[in-house]
Short mmCIF file of C-alpha atoms in Angstrom, two decimals:
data_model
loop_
_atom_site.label_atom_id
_atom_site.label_comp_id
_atom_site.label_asym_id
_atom_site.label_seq_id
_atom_site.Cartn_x
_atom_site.Cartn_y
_atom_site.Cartn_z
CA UNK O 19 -66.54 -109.40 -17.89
CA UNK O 20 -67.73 -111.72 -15.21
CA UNK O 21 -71.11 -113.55 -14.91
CA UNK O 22 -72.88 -113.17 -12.31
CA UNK O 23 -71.77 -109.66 -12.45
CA UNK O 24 -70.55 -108.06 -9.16
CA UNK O 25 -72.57 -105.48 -7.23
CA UNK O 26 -75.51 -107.70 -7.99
CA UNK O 27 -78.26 -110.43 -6.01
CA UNK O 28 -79.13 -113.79 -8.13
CA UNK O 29 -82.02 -115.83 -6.67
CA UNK O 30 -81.17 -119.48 -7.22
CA UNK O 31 -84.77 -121.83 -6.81
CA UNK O 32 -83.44 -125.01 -4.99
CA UNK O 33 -85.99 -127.49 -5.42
CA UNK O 34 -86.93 -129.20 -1.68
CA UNK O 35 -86.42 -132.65 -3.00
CA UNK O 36 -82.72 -131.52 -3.96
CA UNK O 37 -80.44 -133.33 -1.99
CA UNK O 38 -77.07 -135.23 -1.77
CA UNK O 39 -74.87 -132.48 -2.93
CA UNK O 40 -77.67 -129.43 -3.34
CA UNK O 41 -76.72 -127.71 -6.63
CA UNK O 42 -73.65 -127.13 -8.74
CA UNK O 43 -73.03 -123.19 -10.34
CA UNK O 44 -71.26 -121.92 -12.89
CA UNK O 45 -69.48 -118.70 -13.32
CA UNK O 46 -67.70 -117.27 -16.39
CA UNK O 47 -64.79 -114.76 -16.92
CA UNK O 48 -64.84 -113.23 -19.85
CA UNK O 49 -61.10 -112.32 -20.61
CA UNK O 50 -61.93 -110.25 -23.73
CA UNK O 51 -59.41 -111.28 -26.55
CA UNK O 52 -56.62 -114.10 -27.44
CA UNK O 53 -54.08 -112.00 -26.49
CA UNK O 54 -54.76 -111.06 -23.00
CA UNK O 55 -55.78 -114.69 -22.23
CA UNK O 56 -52.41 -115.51 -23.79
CA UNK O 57 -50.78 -112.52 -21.36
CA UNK O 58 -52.72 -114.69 -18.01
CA UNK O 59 -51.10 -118.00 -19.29
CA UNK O 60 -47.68 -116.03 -20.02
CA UNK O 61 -47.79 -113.80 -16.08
CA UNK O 62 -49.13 -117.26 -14.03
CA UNK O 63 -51.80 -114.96 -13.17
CA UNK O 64 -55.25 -116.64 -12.06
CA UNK O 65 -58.16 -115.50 -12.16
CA UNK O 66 -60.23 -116.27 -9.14
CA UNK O 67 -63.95 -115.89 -6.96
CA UNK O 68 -63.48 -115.89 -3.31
CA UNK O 69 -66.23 -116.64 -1.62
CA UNK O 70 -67.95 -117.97 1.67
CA UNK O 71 -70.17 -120.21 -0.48
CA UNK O 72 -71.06 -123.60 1.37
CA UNK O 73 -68.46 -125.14 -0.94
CA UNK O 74 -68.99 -128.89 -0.70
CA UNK O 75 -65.29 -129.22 -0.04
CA UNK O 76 -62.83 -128.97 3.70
CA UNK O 77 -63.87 -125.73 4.53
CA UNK O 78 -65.99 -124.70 7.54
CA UNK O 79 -69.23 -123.87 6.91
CA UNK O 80 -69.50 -119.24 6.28
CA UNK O 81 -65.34 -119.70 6.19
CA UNK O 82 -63.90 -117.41 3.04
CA UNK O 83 -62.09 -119.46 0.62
CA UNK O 84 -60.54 -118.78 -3.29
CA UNK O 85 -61.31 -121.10 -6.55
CA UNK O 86 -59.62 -120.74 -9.83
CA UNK O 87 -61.17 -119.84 -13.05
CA UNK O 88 -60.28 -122.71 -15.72
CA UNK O 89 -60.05 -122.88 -19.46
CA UNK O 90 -62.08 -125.68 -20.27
CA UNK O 91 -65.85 -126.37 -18.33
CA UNK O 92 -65.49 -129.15 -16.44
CA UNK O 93 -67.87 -131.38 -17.16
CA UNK O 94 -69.41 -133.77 -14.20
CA UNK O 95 -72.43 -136.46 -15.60
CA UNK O 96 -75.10 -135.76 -13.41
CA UNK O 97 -77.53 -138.81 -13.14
CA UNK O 98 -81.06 -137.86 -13.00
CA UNK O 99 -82.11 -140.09 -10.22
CA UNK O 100 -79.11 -139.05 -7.50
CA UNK O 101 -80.70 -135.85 -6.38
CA UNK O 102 -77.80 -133.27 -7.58
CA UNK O 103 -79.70 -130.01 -9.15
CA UNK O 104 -77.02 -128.65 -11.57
CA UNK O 105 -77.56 -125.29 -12.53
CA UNK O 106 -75.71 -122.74 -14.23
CA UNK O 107 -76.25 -118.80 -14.27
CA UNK O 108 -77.70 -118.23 -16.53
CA UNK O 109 -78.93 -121.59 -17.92
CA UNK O 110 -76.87 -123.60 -20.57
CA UNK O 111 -77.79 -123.49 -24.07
CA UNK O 112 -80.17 -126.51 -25.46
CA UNK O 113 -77.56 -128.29 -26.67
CA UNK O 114 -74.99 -127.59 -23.69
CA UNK O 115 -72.29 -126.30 -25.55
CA UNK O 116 -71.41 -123.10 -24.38
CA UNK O 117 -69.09 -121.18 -27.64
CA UNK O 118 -67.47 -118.33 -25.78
CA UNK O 119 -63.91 -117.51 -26.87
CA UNK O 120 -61.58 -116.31 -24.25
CA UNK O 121 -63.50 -116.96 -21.35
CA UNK O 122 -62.59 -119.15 -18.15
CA UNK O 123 -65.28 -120.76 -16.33
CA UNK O 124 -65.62 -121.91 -12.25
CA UNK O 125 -67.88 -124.58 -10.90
CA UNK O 126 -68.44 -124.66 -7.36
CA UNK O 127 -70.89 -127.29 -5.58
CA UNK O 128 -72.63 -126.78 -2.97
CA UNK O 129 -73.40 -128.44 -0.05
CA UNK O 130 -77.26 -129.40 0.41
CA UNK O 131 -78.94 -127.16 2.65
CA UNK O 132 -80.09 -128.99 5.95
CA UNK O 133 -83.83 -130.20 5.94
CA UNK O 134 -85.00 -127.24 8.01
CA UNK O 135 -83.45 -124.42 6.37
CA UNK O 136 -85.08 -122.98 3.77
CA UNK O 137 -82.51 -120.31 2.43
CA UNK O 138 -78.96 -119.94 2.75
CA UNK O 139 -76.48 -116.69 1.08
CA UNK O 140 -73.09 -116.20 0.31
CA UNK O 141 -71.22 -113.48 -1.37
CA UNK O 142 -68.61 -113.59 -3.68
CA UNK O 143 -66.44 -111.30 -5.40
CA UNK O 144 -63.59 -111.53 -8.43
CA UNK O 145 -59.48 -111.35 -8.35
CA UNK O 146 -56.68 -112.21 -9.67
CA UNK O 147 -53.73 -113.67 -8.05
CA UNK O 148 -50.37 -113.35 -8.93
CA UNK O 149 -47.09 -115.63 -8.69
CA UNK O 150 -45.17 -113.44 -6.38
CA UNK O 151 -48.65 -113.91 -3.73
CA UNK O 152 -50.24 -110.71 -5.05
CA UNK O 153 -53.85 -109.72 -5.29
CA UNK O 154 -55.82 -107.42 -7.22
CA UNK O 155 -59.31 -107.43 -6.00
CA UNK O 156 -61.36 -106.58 -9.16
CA UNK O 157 -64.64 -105.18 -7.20
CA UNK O 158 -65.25 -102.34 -4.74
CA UNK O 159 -65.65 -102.56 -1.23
CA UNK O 160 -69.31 -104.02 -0.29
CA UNK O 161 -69.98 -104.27 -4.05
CA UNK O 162 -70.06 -108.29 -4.09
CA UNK O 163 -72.01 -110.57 -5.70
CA UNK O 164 -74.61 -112.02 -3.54
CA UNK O 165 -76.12 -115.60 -4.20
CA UNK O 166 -79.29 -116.53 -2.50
CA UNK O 167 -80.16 -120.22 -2.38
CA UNK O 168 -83.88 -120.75 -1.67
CA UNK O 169 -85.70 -124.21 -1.30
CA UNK O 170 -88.93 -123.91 -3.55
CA UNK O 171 -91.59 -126.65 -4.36
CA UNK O 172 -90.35 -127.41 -7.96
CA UNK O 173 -93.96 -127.27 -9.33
CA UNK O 174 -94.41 -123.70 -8.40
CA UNK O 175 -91.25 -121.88 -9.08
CA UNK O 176 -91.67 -119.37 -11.81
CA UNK O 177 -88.75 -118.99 -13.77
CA UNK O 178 -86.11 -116.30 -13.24
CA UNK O 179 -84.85 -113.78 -15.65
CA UNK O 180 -81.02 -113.49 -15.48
CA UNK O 181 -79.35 -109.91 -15.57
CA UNK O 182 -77.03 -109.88 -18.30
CA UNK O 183 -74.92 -106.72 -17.29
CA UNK O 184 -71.51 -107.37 -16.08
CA UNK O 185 -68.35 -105.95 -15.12
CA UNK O 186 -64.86 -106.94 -16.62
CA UNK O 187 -61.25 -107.29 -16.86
CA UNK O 188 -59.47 -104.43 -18.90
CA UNK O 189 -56.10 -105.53 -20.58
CA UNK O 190 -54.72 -102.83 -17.86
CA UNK O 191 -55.43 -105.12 -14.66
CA UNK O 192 -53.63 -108.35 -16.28
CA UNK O 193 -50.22 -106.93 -15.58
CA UNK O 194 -48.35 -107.69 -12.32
CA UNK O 195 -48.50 -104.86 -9.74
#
């Protein structure tokens, strides 16, 4: 099961004072059980989003790229006075520990959206990639995810409700094609 779930729009409030490095998201695979986790590890297989987010990393800005899925959350210390919004969809627990076995998670940063633009989107979608060079696309054609980043005054935002539905990864689709 993946969160944000394919075939779905989230709304992410930017505040307007957000700036060097705009916001950081996280994803989350849900792999199901120890022993198809174990099976990914075993096969090489990686789980991945490609997306045309506005990665703050080489690509060109709208320019499709892929990001593996990890084991362990990386964790970045976000000072409170630098300007970096981190958010995570949905939002972390109170105490930040996030206790889900068997799932992989993804943080991708964004780029800060220029001064005059007030909204930016990207879509995304799930796969896995094999050794051999192989994907299996785990969505449906035009059935993406689709993130929309919108600067808000921070004041007035009301909060957002995440959708918890989801799609997944059946034991089935970890085996090589």
């Amino acid at each position: 099961m993946f969160f944000p779930p394919l075939d779905s729009t989230v709304l992410v409030d930017v505040p307007s004072n957000a700036r060097a490095g705009g916001v950081t998201l996280l994803f989350r695979a849900r792999i199901g059980s120890a022993s198809a986790l174990e099976q990914l590890r075993r096969d090489r297989v990686k789980v991945q989003a490609y997306t045309n987010a506005p990665v703050d990393d080489d690509r060109a800005e709208g320019q499709w790229g892929a990001y593996n899925f990890e084991e362990a959350l990386p964790m970045t210390p976000v000072k409170s006075d630098d300007g970096v919004v981190p958010f995570t969809l949905p939002p972390p627990a109170e105490n930040n520990a996030v206790e889900e076995p068997f799932t992989l998670f993804l943080t991708l940063k964004l780029r800060d959206l220029p001064r005059q633009q007030t909204e930016a989107d990207f879509q995304l979608t799930y796969r896995l990639l094999y050794p051999n060079g192989q994907v299996k696309w785990l969505g449906y054609y035009r059935r993406d995810l689709r993130c929309v980043l919108k600067k808000t005054d921070p004041w007035l935002a009301p909060p957002v409700k995440a959708d918890q539905t989801s799609g997944s990864i059946s034991p089935h689709s970890l085996r090589s094609p």
